[in-house]
Amino acid sequence: MTNRRKWLRGGLAIGLTGLAGHQLWRHGHDYVFAEQFAEVVPGKIYRGAWQKEWPMRRIARDYKIKSILALAHPYDSAIAVKERALAKELGINWIHKPIIDQRNEAVPKTIFDILDEAASVLNDPANYPIFFHCHHGLNRVSMAQIAYRTKYCGWTLDRATDEVASSFGLVKVNHGPDYRTMIQYYDKNVLPYRENTQAIAAKDAPATR
């Protein structure tokens, strides 16, 4: 065998080994590490992507998760069924609020209705500590975070959007809702809610002499 052939075989072997290692890391990574996991409110609210079983068990254990809010996938999909079963095993409350337009279903809901429901779940101390997620942990989970921040924390839309932009980035999608939807949500659902809340507070306030 000539030296050239030896070098070619050696280079090929190294290349194949590197490729195999890369594939092993790529497909094994999700089974070991938590995807897109981050703390939103210390000790109370955490966000991320859909997790494989081992990372989810670690998140539940390390952060004493009491509730999981799932924002993607149909109720009877394999992913949802598996996570629901794991939550039941761990004694975790599993809440399903997929952020999709449901106006054609038996109980019609708009995207804004679902965002309101998701924000309400995140605002309920009875659910803490809570982990909320969509599939990739980037789009729908960010929309729910913005809804929570603006409706229940009193944040402006710019402040809530900047929080997401500085940590995960703002994702635009060609099909379906993304963070740009939150402009209309803020105008239609958040601002009227604030005005109504303020009006009730003013009405209930004791009269001054």
PDB file of N, CA and C in Angstrom, residues 185-198:
ATOM      1  N   TYR A 185     -52.693  42.097  20.526  1.00  0.00           N
ATOM      2  CA  TYR A 185     -53.131  41.541  21.810  1.00  0.00           C
ATOM      3  C   TYR A 185     -53.053  42.608  22.907  1.00  0.00           C
ATOM      4  N   TYR A 186     -51.974  43.349  22.924  1.00  0.00           N
ATOM      5  CA  TYR A 186     -51.769  44.403  23.927  1.00  0.00           C
ATOM      6  C   TYR A 186     -52.871  45.458  23.831  1.00  0.00           C
ATOM      7  N   ASP A 187     -53.191  45.848  22.600  1.00  0.00           N
ATOM      8  CA  ASP A 187     -54.217  46.880  22.402  1.00  0.00           C
ATOM      9  C   ASP A 187     -55.617  46.380  22.757  1.00  0.00           C
ATOM     10  N   LYS A 188     -55.910  45.130  22.406  1.00  0.00           N
ATOM     11  CA  LYS A 188     -57.276  44.622  22.565  1.00  0.00           C
ATOM     12  C   LYS A 188     -57.542  43.949  23.902  1.00  0.00           C
ATOM     13  N   ASN A 189     -56.502  43.351  24.492  1.00  0.00           N
ATOM     14  CA  ASN A 189     -56.727  42.574  25.715  1.00  0.00           C
ATOM     15  C   ASN A 189     -56.080  43.162  26.962  1.00  0.00           C
ATOM     16  N   VAL A 190     -54.937  43.779  26.817  1.00  0.00           N
ATOM     17  CA  VAL A 190     -54.219  44.271  27.988  1.00  0.00           C
ATOM     18  C   VAL A 190     -54.691  45.660  28.408  1.00  0.00           C
ATOM     19  N   LEU A 191     -54.692  46.591  27.485  1.00  0.00           N
ATOM     20  CA  LEU A 191     -55.066  47.966  27.840  1.00  0.00           C
ATOM     21  C   LEU A 191     -56.503  48.074  28.366  1.00  0.00           C
ATOM     22  N   PRO A 192     -57.483  47.435  27.736  1.00  0.00           N
ATOM     23  CA  PRO A 192     -58.845  47.473  28.306  1.00  0.00           C
ATOM     24  C   PRO A 192     -58.921  46.811  29.677  1.00  0.00           C
ATOM     25  N   TYR A 193     -58.146  45.745  29.873  1.00  0.00           N
ATOM     26  CA  TYR A 193     -58.107  45.072  31.179  1.00  0.00           C
ATOM     27  C   TYR A 193     -57.582  46.019  32.248  1.00  0.00           C
ATOM     28  N   ARG A 194     -56.548  46.759  31.920  1.00  0.00           N
ATOM     29  CA  ARG A 194     -55.979  47.719  32.879  1.00  0.00           C
ATOM     30  C   ARG A 194     -56.978  48.822  33.205  1.00  0.00           C
ATOM     31  N   GLU A 195     -57.624  49.336  32.172  1.00  0.00           N
ATOM     32  CA  GLU A 195     -58.600  50.404  32.394  1.00  0.00           C
ATOM     33  C   GLU A 195     -59.745  49.929  33.278  1.00  0.00           C
ATOM     34  N   ASN A 196     -60.203  48.707  33.031  1.00  0.00           N
ATOM     35  CA  ASN A 196     -61.296  48.152  33.828  1.00  0.00           C
ATOM     36  C   ASN A 196     -60.857  47.919  35.270  1.00  0.00           C
ATOM     37  N   THR A 197     -59.637  47.403  35.445  1.00  0.00           N
ATOM     38  CA  THR A 197     -59.103  47.162  36.784  1.00  0.00           C
ATOM     39  C   THR A 197     -58.963  48.467  37.559  1.00  0.00           C
ATOM     40  N   GLN A 198     -58.459  49.490  36.888  1.00  0.00           N
ATOM     41  CA  GLN A 198     -58.300  50.800  37.529  1.00  0.00           C
ATOM     42  C   GLN A 198     -59.653  51.411  37.884  1.00  0.00           C
TER      43      GLN A 198
END
